[in-house]
């Protein structure tokens, strides 16, 4: 009875008895496979789904690239505490590294970059904050966000950043997202307020979120917070957008977003603020209470924002 065997077929060993890796074992089979566009698309969709559903992005990248990925760890990307850290993580280096990782993961670099930056924004917003300033960033948080957004601007300029994916990822951390961070995204032209609002799946939910945050912002302005100039600039931009979108019937603004949904959010926020004021007046608002401070900032011209009062009190 013959005892002959096909060499190296089942043992997975090479000519010198060396055990071959999985990559070596599968190399021949991969070469013989014909390209299937439908299968390739399904694999890409699966990879994107894995990327978006992964809670710990840094851990996922470590699995793909190993120890070298620590150079691109999120905590390092948003750490602007030293010039050395900034020099070692220039925007061009990060862009190149993201392209390499996107290739390994089998996903578009724009989606990976958007997920990375959104995760960075989330880490900054959940850092320790001053309880008296629930919608504003601290000085340290503001510096870190500025450093991160410089990277995002580079990625945008080189077509390596998906704005839509970024907006979708941001809303996943809505409960911890600080209003000032959203405003900086608009001011620094990462995504506009209109574009961000348009991407939210629930117009009523985002309206309620904005209303709560704007009430906090108004209260802080009346309390003469430390970052009063930033707070007033934020409120002015938000009110301007709400008034323009809420009362503008025939918009000729050429944007990539549909104005209808943004108008719904604008009207919803303005109505919530009006109802809030009427209910407070009916109940008898107390002088210098948090409600009184919010309404005074929103409606009274001395607060520096006469637009809201003129439109809402007609």
PDB file of C-alpha atoms in Angstrom:
ATOM      1  CA  UNK A   1       0.000   0.000   0.000  1.00  0.00           C
ATOM      2  CA  UNK A   2       1.517   3.257  -1.072  1.00  0.00           C
ATOM      3  CA  UNK A   3       2.396   5.754   1.620  1.00  0.00           C
ATOM      4  CA  UNK A   4       3.179   8.630  -0.740  1.00  0.00           C
ATOM      5  CA  UNK A   5       1.867  12.118   0.069  1.00  0.00           C
ATOM      6  CA  UNK A   6       1.667  15.387  -1.760  1.00  0.00           C
ATOM      7  CA  UNK A   7       4.471  17.479  -0.272  1.00  0.00           C
ATOM      8  CA  UNK A   8       3.553  20.585   1.727  1.00  0.00           C
ATOM      9  CA  UNK A   9      -0.164  20.368   0.929  1.00  0.00           C
ATOM     10  CA  UNK A  10      -1.564  19.579   4.358  1.00  0.00           C
ATOM     11  CA  UNK A  11       1.327  20.270   6.646  1.00  0.00           C
ATOM     12  CA  UNK A  12       1.743  23.857   5.492  1.00  0.00           C
ATOM     13  CA  UNK A  13       5.527  23.488   5.661  1.00  0.00           C
ATOM     14  CA  UNK A  14       8.105  24.624   3.142  1.00  0.00           C
ATOM     15  CA  UNK A  15      11.055  22.730   1.694  1.00  0.00           C
ATOM     16  CA  UNK A  16      13.138  23.237   4.813  1.00  0.00           C
ATOM     17  CA  UNK A  17      10.387  22.233   7.200  1.00  0.00           C
ATOM     18  CA  UNK A  18       9.447  25.887   7.817  1.00  0.00           C
ATOM     19  CA  UNK A  19       5.777  26.458   8.652  1.00  0.00           C
ATOM     20  CA  UNK A  20       4.292  28.839   6.126  1.00  0.00           C
ATOM     21  CA  UNK A  21       2.102  31.795   7.093  1.00  0.00           C
ATOM     22  CA  UNK A  22      -1.551  32.134   6.122  1.00  0.00           C
ATOM     23  CA  UNK A  23      -0.608  34.824   3.607  1.00  0.00           C
ATOM     24  CA  UNK A  24       1.794  32.398   1.888  1.00  0.00           C
ATOM     25  CA  UNK A  25      -0.712  29.538   1.932  1.00  0.00           C
ATOM     26  CA  UNK A  26      -3.463  31.665   0.404  1.00  0.00           C
ATOM     27  CA  UNK A  27      -1.265  33.545  -2.063  1.00  0.00           C
ATOM     28  CA  UNK A  28      -1.702  30.989  -4.835  1.00  0.00           C
ATOM     29  CA  UNK A  29      -5.475  30.786  -4.382  1.00  0.00           C
ATOM     30  CA  UNK A  30      -5.850  34.563  -4.460  1.00  0.00           C
ATOM     31  CA  UNK A  31      -3.950  34.786  -7.734  1.00  0.00           C
ATOM     32  CA  UNK A  32      -6.235  32.244  -9.367  1.00  0.00           C
ATOM     33  CA  UNK A  33      -9.423  34.093  -8.410  1.00  0.00           C
ATOM     34  CA  UNK A  34     -11.039  36.215 -11.104  1.00  0.00           C
ATOM     35  CA  UNK A  35     -11.971  39.795 -10.305  1.00  0.00           C
ATOM     36  CA  UNK A  36     -15.612  40.072  -9.372  1.00  0.00           C
ATOM     37  CA  UNK A  37     -16.874  43.699  -9.184  1.00  0.00           C
ATOM     38  CA  UNK A  38     -19.995  42.731  -7.234  1.00  0.00           C
ATOM     39  CA  UNK A  39     -17.988  40.777  -4.664  1.00  0.00           C
ATOM     40  CA  UNK A  40     -15.454  43.609  -4.372  1.00  0.00           C
ATOM     41  CA  UNK A  41     -18.261  46.102  -3.702  1.00  0.00           C
ATOM     42  CA  UNK A  42     -19.762  43.865  -1.026  1.00  0.00           C
ATOM     43  CA  UNK A  43     -16.378  43.525   0.664  1.00  0.00           C
ATOM     44  CA  UNK A  44     -15.927  47.300   0.632  1.00  0.00           C
ATOM     45  CA  UNK A  45     -19.406  47.821   2.120  1.00  0.00           C
ATOM     46  CA  UNK A  46     -18.626  45.276   4.846  1.00  0.00           C
ATOM     47  CA  UNK A  47     -15.371  47.039   5.631  1.00  0.00           C
ATOM     48  CA  UNK A  48     -17.113  50.415   5.847  1.00  0.00           C
ATOM     49  CA  UNK A  49     -19.774  48.917   8.133  1.00  0.00           C
ATOM     50  CA  UNK A  50     -17.079  47.486  10.392  1.00  0.00           C
ATOM     51  CA  UNK A  51     -15.315  50.836  10.522  1.00  0.00           C
ATOM     52  CA  UNK A  52     -18.466  52.767  11.395  1.00  0.00           C
ATOM     53  CA  UNK A  53     -19.677  50.280  14.004  1.00  0.00           C
ATOM     54  CA  UNK A  54     -16.342  49.994  15.785  1.00  0.00           C
ATOM     55  CA  UNK A  55     -16.375  51.886  19.079  1.00  0.00           C
ATOM     56  CA  UNK A  56     -12.601  51.974  19.579  1.00  0.00           C
ATOM     57  CA  UNK A  57     -11.133  53.225  16.300  1.00  0.00           C
ATOM     58  CA  UNK A  58      -7.554  53.273  17.591  1.00  0.00           C
ATOM     59  CA  UNK A  59      -7.824  49.597  18.588  1.00  0.00           C
ATOM     60  CA  UNK A  60      -9.140  48.711  15.134  1.00  0.00           C
ATOM     61  CA  UNK A  61      -6.247  50.460  13.430  1.00  0.00           C
ATOM     62  CA  UNK A  62      -3.792  48.704  15.709  1.00  0.00           C
ATOM     63  CA  UNK A  63      -5.260  45.365  14.641  1.00  0.00           C
ATOM     64  CA  UNK A  64      -4.728  46.282  11.000  1.00  0.00           C
ATOM     65  CA  UNK A  65      -1.300  47.890  11.153  1.00  0.00           C
ATOM     66  CA  UNK A  66       0.222  46.760  14.442  1.00  0.00           C
ATOM     67  CA  UNK A  67       2.466  48.740  16.745  1.00  0.00           C
ATOM     68  CA  UNK A  68       3.386  51.311  14.089  1.00  0.00           C
ATOM     69  CA  UNK A  69      -0.159  52.641  14.197  1.00  0.00           C
ATOM     70  CA  UNK A  70       0.551  54.117  17.632  1.00  0.00           C
ATOM     71  CA  UNK A  71       2.202  56.959  15.729  1.00  0.00           C
ATOM     72  CA  UNK A  72      -1.262  57.888  14.471  1.00  0.00           C
ATOM     73  CA  UNK A  73      -3.158  57.337  17.722  1.00  0.00           C
ATOM     74  CA  UNK A  74      -6.108  59.709  18.183  1.00  0.00           C
ATOM     75  CA  UNK A  75      -4.763  60.971  21.496  1.00  0.00           C
ATOM     76  CA  UNK A  76      -1.575  62.020  19.703  1.00  0.00           C
ATOM     77  CA  UNK A  77      -3.439  63.700  16.866  1.00  0.00           C
ATOM     78  CA  UNK A  78      -5.297  66.028  19.203  1.00  0.00           C
ATOM     79  CA  UNK A  79      -2.383  66.578  21.602  1.00  0.00           C
ATOM     80  CA  UNK A  80      -1.011  70.013  20.838  1.00  0.00           C
ATOM     81  CA  UNK A  81       0.763  70.405  24.172  1.00  0.00           C
ATOM     82  CA  UNK A  82       4.238  70.358  22.645  1.00  0.00           C
ATOM     83  CA  UNK A  83       5.844  71.580  19.447  1.00  0.00           C
ATOM     84  CA  UNK A  84       7.537  68.181  19.113  1.00  0.00           C
ATOM     85  CA  UNK A  85       4.191  66.396  18.942  1.00  0.00           C
ATOM     86  CA  UNK A  86       2.982  68.833  16.271  1.00  0.00           C
ATOM     87  CA  UNK A  87       6.175  68.432  14.237  1.00  0.00           C
ATOM     88  CA  UNK A  88       5.986  64.645  14.335  1.00  0.00           C
ATOM     89  CA  UNK A  89       2.362  64.620  13.195  1.00  0.00           C
ATOM     90  CA  UNK A  90       2.210  67.078  10.320  1.00  0.00           C
ATOM     91  CA  UNK A  91      -0.884  67.124   8.171  1.00  0.00           C
ATOM     92  CA  UNK A  92       0.953  65.645   5.190  1.00  0.00           C
ATOM     93  CA  UNK A  93       2.274  62.748   7.266  1.00  0.00           C
ATOM     94  CA  UNK A  94      -1.184  62.056   8.672  1.00  0.00           C
ATOM     95  CA  UNK A  95      -2.756  62.200   5.226  1.00  0.00           C
ATOM     96  CA  UNK A  96      -0.226  59.697   3.886  1.00  0.00           C
ATOM     97  CA  UNK A  97      -0.723  57.386   6.862  1.00  0.00           C
ATOM     98  CA  UNK A  98      -4.510  57.512   6.474  1.00  0.00           C
ATOM     99  CA  UNK A  99      -4.219  56.607   2.800  1.00  0.00           C
ATOM    100  CA  UNK A 100      -2.108  53.576   3.701  1.00  0.00           C
ATOM    101  CA  UNK A 101      -4.526  52.461   6.405  1.00  0.00           C
ATOM    102  CA  UNK A 102      -7.547  52.957   4.154  1.00  0.00           C
ATOM    103  CA  UNK A 103      -5.885  50.718   1.581  1.00  0.00           C
ATOM    104  CA  UNK A 104      -5.261  48.023   4.190  1.00  0.00           C
ATOM    105  CA  UNK A 105      -8.823  48.222   5.487  1.00  0.00           C
ATOM    106  CA  UNK A 106     -10.315  48.310   1.999  1.00  0.00           C
ATOM    107  CA  UNK A 107     -12.340  51.477   2.629  1.00  0.00           C
ATOM    108  CA  UNK A 108     -12.331  54.927   0.968  1.00  0.00           C
ATOM    109  CA  UNK A 109      -9.802  57.236   2.601  1.00  0.00           C
ATOM    110  CA  UNK A 110     -12.481  59.949   2.925  1.00  0.00           C
ATOM    111  CA  UNK A 111     -14.614  57.746   5.181  1.00  0.00           C
ATOM    112  CA  UNK A 112     -11.658  56.690   7.318  1.00  0.00           C
ATOM    113  CA  UNK A 113     -10.496  60.311   7.683  1.00  0.00           C
ATOM    114  CA  UNK A 114     -14.002  61.494   8.579  1.00  0.00           C
ATOM    115  CA  UNK A 115     -14.337  58.774  11.213  1.00  0.00           C
ATOM    116  CA  UNK A 116     -10.923  59.590  12.624  1.00  0.00           C
ATOM    117  CA  UNK A 117     -11.603  63.340  12.928  1.00  0.00           C
ATOM    118  CA  UNK A 118     -15.101  62.802  14.358  1.00  0.00           C
ATOM    119  CA  UNK A 119     -13.636  60.490  16.997  1.00  0.00           C
ATOM    120  CA  UNK A 120     -11.094  63.170  17.814  1.00  0.00           C
ATOM    121  CA  UNK A 121     -13.829  65.789  18.231  1.00  0.00           C
ATOM    122  CA  UNK A 122     -15.661  63.390  20.531  1.00  0.00           C
ATOM    123  CA  UNK A 123     -12.590  62.854  22.694  1.00  0.00           C
ATOM    124  CA  UNK A 124     -12.100  66.600  23.044  1.00  0.00           C
ATOM    125  CA  UNK A 125     -15.731  67.245  23.992  1.00  0.00           C
ATOM    126  CA  UNK A 126     -15.852  64.565  26.708  1.00  0.00           C
ATOM    127  CA  UNK A 127     -12.704  65.900  28.373  1.00  0.00           C
ATOM    128  CA  UNK A 128     -13.228  67.570  31.789  1.00  0.00           C
ATOM    129  CA  UNK A 129     -15.177  70.791  31.359  1.00  0.00           C
ATOM    130  CA  UNK A 130     -16.236  73.609  33.618  1.00  0.00           C
ATOM    131  CA  UNK A 131     -19.735  72.670  34.904  1.00  0.00           C
ATOM    132  CA  UNK A 132     -20.782  76.324  34.715  1.00  0.00           C
ATOM    133  CA  UNK A 133     -20.037  76.369  30.965  1.00  0.00           C
ATOM    134  CA  UNK A 134     -21.813  73.286  29.603  1.00  0.00           C
ATOM    135  CA  UNK A 135     -21.783  74.410  25.953  1.00  0.00           C
ATOM    136  CA  UNK A 136     -18.364  76.089  25.776  1.00  0.00           C
ATOM    137  CA  UNK A 137     -14.892  74.618  25.439  1.00  0.00           C
ATOM    138  CA  UNK A 138     -12.105  75.266  27.902  1.00  0.00           C
ATOM    139  CA  UNK A 139      -8.928  76.985  26.719  1.00  0.00           C
ATOM    140  CA  UNK A 140      -7.145  73.635  26.488  1.00  0.00           C
ATOM    141  CA  UNK A 141     -10.029  72.008  24.615  1.00  0.00           C
ATOM    142  CA  UNK A 142     -10.112  74.934  22.184  1.00  0.00           C
ATOM    143  CA  UNK A 143      -6.400  74.540  21.423  1.00  0.00           C
ATOM    144  CA  UNK A 144      -6.762  70.814  20.820  1.00  0.00           C
ATOM    145  CA  UNK A 145      -9.789  71.313  18.571  1.00  0.00           C
ATOM    146  CA  UNK A 146      -7.944  73.959  16.563  1.00  0.00           C
ATOM    147  CA  UNK A 147      -5.045  71.554  16.016  1.00  0.00           C
ATOM    148  CA  UNK A 148      -7.409  68.777  14.908  1.00  0.00           C
ATOM    149  CA  UNK A 149      -9.316  71.042  12.522  1.00  0.00           C
ATOM    150  CA  UNK A 150      -6.072  72.085  10.838  1.00  0.00           C
ATOM    151  CA  UNK A 151      -5.625  68.428   9.928  1.00  0.00           C
ATOM    152  CA  UNK A 152      -9.235  68.231   8.710  1.00  0.00           C
ATOM    153  CA  UNK A 153      -8.713  71.285   6.499  1.00  0.00           C
ATOM    154  CA  UNK A 154      -5.669  69.645   4.918  1.00  0.00           C
ATOM    155  CA  UNK A 155      -7.626  66.450   4.281  1.00  0.00           C
ATOM    156  CA  UNK A 156     -10.456  68.442   2.719  1.00  0.00           C
ATOM    157  CA  UNK A 157      -8.092  70.355   0.463  1.00  0.00           C
ATOM    158  CA  UNK A 158      -6.603  67.081  -0.804  1.00  0.00           C
ATOM    159  CA  UNK A 159      -9.935  65.277  -1.346  1.00  0.00           C
ATOM    160  CA  UNK A 160      -9.338  62.865   1.522  1.00  0.00           C
ATOM    161  CA  UNK A 161     -12.309  63.799   3.696  1.00  0.00           C
ATOM    162  CA  UNK A 162     -16.007  62.887   3.397  1.00  0.00           C
ATOM    163  CA  UNK A 163     -18.137  65.686   4.808  1.00  0.00           C
ATOM    164  CA  UNK A 164     -21.305  63.583   4.802  1.00  0.00           C
ATOM    165  CA  UNK A 165     -19.657  60.718   6.686  1.00  0.00           C
ATOM    166  CA  UNK A 166     -18.191  63.211   9.139  1.00  0.00           C
ATOM    167  CA  UNK A 167     -21.622  64.700   9.876  1.00  0.00           C
ATOM    168  CA  UNK A 168     -23.127  61.249  10.358  1.00  0.00           C
ATOM    169  CA  UNK A 169     -20.349  60.250  12.756  1.00  0.00           C
ATOM    170  CA  UNK A 170     -20.743  63.462  14.763  1.00  0.00           C
ATOM    171  CA  UNK A 171     -24.418  62.868  15.434  1.00  0.00           C
ATOM    172  CA  UNK A 172     -23.542  59.491  16.955  1.00  0.00           C
ATOM    173  CA  UNK A 173     -21.950  61.438  19.830  1.00  0.00           C
ATOM    174  CA  UNK A 174     -24.690  64.072  19.973  1.00  0.00           C
ATOM    175  CA  UNK A 175     -25.201  63.789  23.732  1.00  0.00           C
ATOM    176  CA  UNK A 176     -21.584  64.716  24.453  1.00  0.00           C
ATOM    177  CA  UNK A 177     -21.082  67.112  21.537  1.00  0.00           C
ATOM    178  CA  UNK A 178     -20.479  70.685  22.722  1.00  0.00           C
ATOM    179  CA  UNK A 179     -22.192  73.520  20.865  1.00  0.00           C
ATOM    180  CA  UNK A 180     -18.978  75.514  20.560  1.00  0.00           C
ATOM    181  CA  UNK A 181     -17.298  72.589  18.790  1.00  0.00           C
ATOM    182  CA  UNK A 182     -20.128  72.577  16.237  1.00  0.00           C
ATOM    183  CA  UNK A 183     -19.718  76.331  15.756  1.00  0.00           C
ATOM    184  CA  UNK A 184     -15.969  76.011  15.125  1.00  0.00           C
ATOM    185  CA  UNK A 185     -16.649  73.410  12.440  1.00  0.00           C
ATOM    186  CA  UNK A 186     -18.798  76.026  10.712  1.00  0.00           C
ATOM    187  CA  UNK A 187     -16.428  78.967  11.190  1.00  0.00           C
ATOM    188  CA  UNK A 188     -13.387  77.023   9.979  1.00  0.00           C
ATOM    189  CA  UNK A 189     -15.296  75.712   6.940  1.00  0.00           C
ATOM    190  CA  UNK A 190     -15.127  72.023   7.808  1.00  0.00           C
ATOM    191  CA  UNK A 191     -18.910  71.634   7.547  1.00  0.00           C
ATOM    192  CA  UNK A 192     -21.467  74.438   7.614  1.00  0.00           C
ATOM    193  CA  UNK A 193     -24.230  74.624  10.208  1.00  0.00           C
ATOM    194  CA  UNK A 194     -26.767  74.062   7.437  1.00  0.00           C
ATOM    195  CA  UNK A 195     -24.940  71.002   6.138  1.00  0.00           C
ATOM    196  CA  UNK A 196     -24.601  69.526   9.616  1.00  0.00           C
ATOM    197  CA  UNK A 197     -28.271  70.043  10.456  1.00  0.00           C
ATOM    198  CA  UNK A 198     -29.331  68.610   7.115  1.00  0.00           C
ATOM    199  CA  UNK A 199     -27.502  65.355   7.854  1.00  0.00           C
ATOM    200  CA  UNK A 200     -29.419  64.667  11.083  1.00  0.00           C
ATOM    201  CA  UNK A 201     -32.035  61.926  10.615  1.00  0.00           C
ATOM    202  CA  UNK A 202     -34.578  63.477  13.032  1.00  0.00           C
ATOM    203  CA  UNK A 203     -35.400  67.163  12.581  1.00  0.00           C
ATOM    204  CA  UNK A 204     -37.404  67.371  15.820  1.00  0.00           C
ATOM    205  CA  UNK A 205     -34.626  65.785  17.827  1.00  0.00           C
ATOM    206  CA  UNK A 206     -31.973  68.151  16.520  1.00  0.00           C
ATOM    207  CA  UNK A 207     -34.323  71.088  17.133  1.00  0.00           C
ATOM    208  CA  UNK A 208     -34.739  70.050  20.769  1.00  0.00           C
ATOM    209  CA  UNK A 209     -30.964  69.628  21.118  1.00  0.00           C
ATOM    210  CA  UNK A 210     -30.299  73.095  19.711  1.00  0.00           C
ATOM    211  CA  UNK A 211     -32.970  74.677  21.896  1.00  0.00           C
ATOM    212  CA  UNK A 212     -31.451  73.235  25.100  1.00  0.00           C
ATOM    213  CA  UNK A 213     -27.959  74.313  24.132  1.00  0.00           C
ATOM    214  CA  UNK A 214     -29.013  77.809  23.100  1.00  0.00           C
ATOM    215  CA  UNK A 215     -30.825  78.312  26.403  1.00  0.00           C
ATOM    216  CA  UNK A 216     -27.612  77.396  28.229  1.00  0.00           C
ATOM    217  CA  UNK A 217     -25.634  79.711  25.985  1.00  0.00           C
ATOM    218  CA  UNK A 218     -27.985  82.650  26.633  1.00  0.00           C
ATOM    219  CA  UNK A 219     -27.807  82.067  30.374  1.00  0.00           C
ATOM    220  CA  UNK A 220     -24.013  82.041  30.280  1.00  0.00           C
ATOM    221  CA  UNK A 221     -23.879  85.265  28.278  1.00  0.00           C
ATOM    222  CA  UNK A 222     -26.065  87.022  30.836  1.00  0.00           C
ATOM    223  CA  UNK A 223     -23.852  85.668  33.602  1.00  0.00           C
ATOM    224  CA  UNK A 224     -20.821  87.358  31.953  1.00  0.00           C
ATOM    225  CA  UNK A 225     -18.888  84.168  31.354  1.00  0.00           C
ATOM    226  CA  UNK A 226     -15.141  84.149  30.818  1.00  0.00           C
ATOM    227  CA  UNK A 227     -15.428  83.571  27.075  1.00  0.00           C
ATOM    228  CA  UNK A 228     -18.144  86.155  26.502  1.00  0.00           C
ATOM    229  CA  UNK A 229     -16.868  87.200  23.066  1.00  0.00           C
ATOM    230  CA  UNK A 230     -16.942  83.631  21.769  1.00  0.00           C
ATOM    231  CA  UNK A 231     -20.382  82.995  23.266  1.00  0.00           C
ATOM    232  CA  UNK A 232     -21.876  86.128  21.688  1.00  0.00           C
ATOM    233  CA  UNK A 233     -20.373  85.346  18.292  1.00  0.00           C
ATOM    234  CA  UNK A 234     -21.833  81.854  18.483  1.00  0.00           C
ATOM    235  CA  UNK A 235     -25.309  83.066  19.361  1.00  0.00           C
ATOM    236  CA  UNK A 236     -25.221  85.737  16.669  1.00  0.00           C
ATOM    237  CA  UNK A 237     -24.370  83.188  13.961  1.00  0.00           C
ATOM    238  CA  UNK A 238     -27.031  80.746  15.100  1.00  0.00           C
ATOM    239  CA  UNK A 239     -29.738  83.413  15.305  1.00  0.00           C
ATOM    240  CA  UNK A 240     -28.813  84.766  11.889  1.00  0.00           C
ATOM    241  CA  UNK A 241     -29.144  81.306  10.375  1.00  0.00           C
ATOM    242  CA  UNK A 242     -32.485  80.624  12.112  1.00  0.00           C
ATOM    243  CA  UNK A 243     -33.975  83.933  11.036  1.00  0.00           C
ATOM    244  CA  UNK A 244     -32.792  83.662   7.429  1.00  0.00           C
ATOM    245  CA  UNK A 245     -33.876  80.049   7.056  1.00  0.00           C
ATOM    246  CA  UNK A 246     -37.032  80.253   9.120  1.00  0.00           C
ATOM    247  CA  UNK A 247     -38.522  83.286   7.368  1.00  0.00           C
ATOM    248  CA  UNK A 248     -37.058  82.988   3.895  1.00  0.00           C
ATOM    249  CA  UNK A 249     -39.641  81.564   1.511  1.00  0.00           C
ATOM    250  CA  UNK A 250     -37.778  81.706  -1.805  1.00  0.00           C
ATOM    251  CA  UNK A 251     -34.169  80.879  -1.100  1.00  0.00           C
ATOM    252  CA  UNK A 252     -31.732  81.367  -3.974  1.00  0.00           C
ATOM    253  CA  UNK A 253     -28.754  80.230  -1.927  1.00  0.00           C
ATOM    254  CA  UNK A 254     -26.838  77.664  -3.956  1.00  0.00           C
ATOM    255  CA  UNK A 255     -25.795  75.042  -1.462  1.00  0.00           C
ATOM    256  CA  UNK A 256     -25.256  71.303  -1.504  1.00  0.00           C
ATOM    257  CA  UNK A 257     -28.050  70.815   1.032  1.00  0.00           C
ATOM    258  CA  UNK A 258     -31.798  71.104   0.637  1.00  0.00           C
ATOM    259  CA  UNK A 259     -33.107  74.241   2.369  1.00  0.00           C
ATOM    260  CA  UNK A 260     -36.428  72.654   3.306  1.00  0.00           C
ATOM    261  CA  UNK A 261     -35.110  70.522   6.171  1.00  0.00           C
ATOM    262  CA  UNK A 262     -32.910  73.303   7.509  1.00  0.00           C
ATOM    263  CA  UNK A 263     -35.941  75.599   7.459  1.00  0.00           C
ATOM    264  CA  UNK A 264     -37.858  73.018   9.497  1.00  0.00           C
ATOM    265  CA  UNK A 265     -35.147  73.042  12.145  1.00  0.00           C
ATOM    266  CA  UNK A 266     -34.998  76.851  12.150  1.00  0.00           C
ATOM    267  CA  UNK A 267     -38.759  77.215  12.588  1.00  0.00           C
ATOM    268  CA  UNK A 268     -38.796  74.514  15.247  1.00  0.00           C
ATOM    269  CA  UNK A 269     -36.109  76.239  17.341  1.00  0.00           C
ATOM    270  CA  UNK A 270     -37.770  79.666  17.014  1.00  0.00           C
ATOM    271  CA  UNK A 271     -41.153  78.220  17.989  1.00  0.00           C
ATOM    272  CA  UNK A 272     -39.669  76.426  20.991  1.00  0.00           C
ATOM    273  CA  UNK A 273     -38.090  79.647  22.188  1.00  0.00           C
ATOM    274  CA  UNK A 274     -41.345  81.567  21.727  1.00  0.00           C
ATOM    275  CA  UNK A 275     -43.383  78.936  23.599  1.00  0.00           C
ATOM    276  CA  UNK A 276     -40.740  78.903  26.321  1.00  0.00           C
ATOM    277  CA  UNK A 277     -41.099  82.670  26.713  1.00  0.00           C
ATOM    278  CA  UNK A 278     -44.900  82.664  26.760  1.00  0.00           C
ATOM    279  CA  UNK A 279     -45.061  79.858  29.316  1.00  0.00           C
ATOM    280  CA  UNK A 280     -42.512  81.619  31.511  1.00  0.00           C
ATOM    281  CA  UNK A 281     -44.465  84.887  31.382  1.00  0.00           C
ATOM    282  CA  UNK A 282     -47.700  83.074  32.175  1.00  0.00           C
ATOM    283  CA  UNK A 283     -46.110  81.359  35.170  1.00  0.00           C
ATOM    284  CA  UNK A 284     -44.491  84.564  36.392  1.00  0.00           C
ATOM    285  CA  UNK A 285     -40.769  84.456  35.714  1.00  0.00           C
ATOM    286  CA  UNK A 286     -38.599  85.521  38.642  1.00  0.00           C
ATOM    287  CA  UNK A 287     -36.041  88.287  38.283  1.00  0.00           C
ATOM    288  CA  UNK A 288     -32.476  87.020  37.677  1.00  0.00           C
ATOM    289  CA  UNK A 289     -33.591  83.415  37.448  1.00  0.00           C
ATOM    290  CA  UNK A 290     -32.016  81.220  34.776  1.00  0.00           C
ATOM    291  CA  UNK A 291     -35.192  81.532  32.689  1.00  0.00           C
ATOM    292  CA  UNK A 292     -35.168  85.306  33.040  1.00  0.00           C
ATOM    293  CA  UNK A 293     -31.520  85.478  31.927  1.00  0.00           C
ATOM    294  CA  UNK A 294     -32.189  83.276  28.914  1.00  0.00           C
ATOM    295  CA  UNK A 295     -35.174  85.324  27.743  1.00  0.00           C
ATOM    296  CA  UNK A 296     -33.428  88.640  28.347  1.00  0.00           C
ATOM    297  CA  UNK A 297     -30.490  87.582  26.221  1.00  0.00           C
ATOM    298  CA  UNK A 298     -32.667  86.171  23.434  1.00  0.00           C
ATOM    299  CA  UNK A 299     -35.199  89.011  23.116  1.00  0.00           C
ATOM    300  CA  UNK A 300     -33.797  92.256  24.525  1.00  0.00           C
ATOM    301  CA  UNK A 301     -31.736  94.384  22.096  1.00  0.00           C
ATOM    302  CA  UNK A 302     -29.257  95.298  24.846  1.00  0.00           C
ATOM    303  CA  UNK A 303     -28.118  91.693  24.701  1.00  0.00           C
ATOM    304  CA  UNK A 304     -26.621  92.496  21.307  1.00  0.00           C
ATOM    305  CA  UNK A 305     -29.079  90.369  19.303  1.00  0.00           C
ATOM    306  CA  UNK A 306     -32.086  92.511  18.348  1.00  0.00           C
ATOM    307  CA  UNK A 307     -32.859  90.287  15.308  1.00  0.00           C
ATOM    308  CA  UNK A 308     -34.460  87.534  17.358  1.00  0.00           C
ATOM    309  CA  UNK A 309     -36.686  89.922  19.264  1.00  0.00           C
ATOM    310  CA  UNK A 310     -37.823  91.857  16.195  1.00  0.00           C
ATOM    311  CA  UNK A 311     -38.827  88.759  14.265  1.00  0.00           C
ATOM    312  CA  UNK A 312     -40.327  86.728  17.100  1.00  0.00           C
ATOM    313  CA  UNK A 313     -42.311  89.500  18.764  1.00  0.00           C
ATOM    314  CA  UNK A 314     -44.128  90.796  15.657  1.00  0.00           C
TER     315      UNK A 314
END
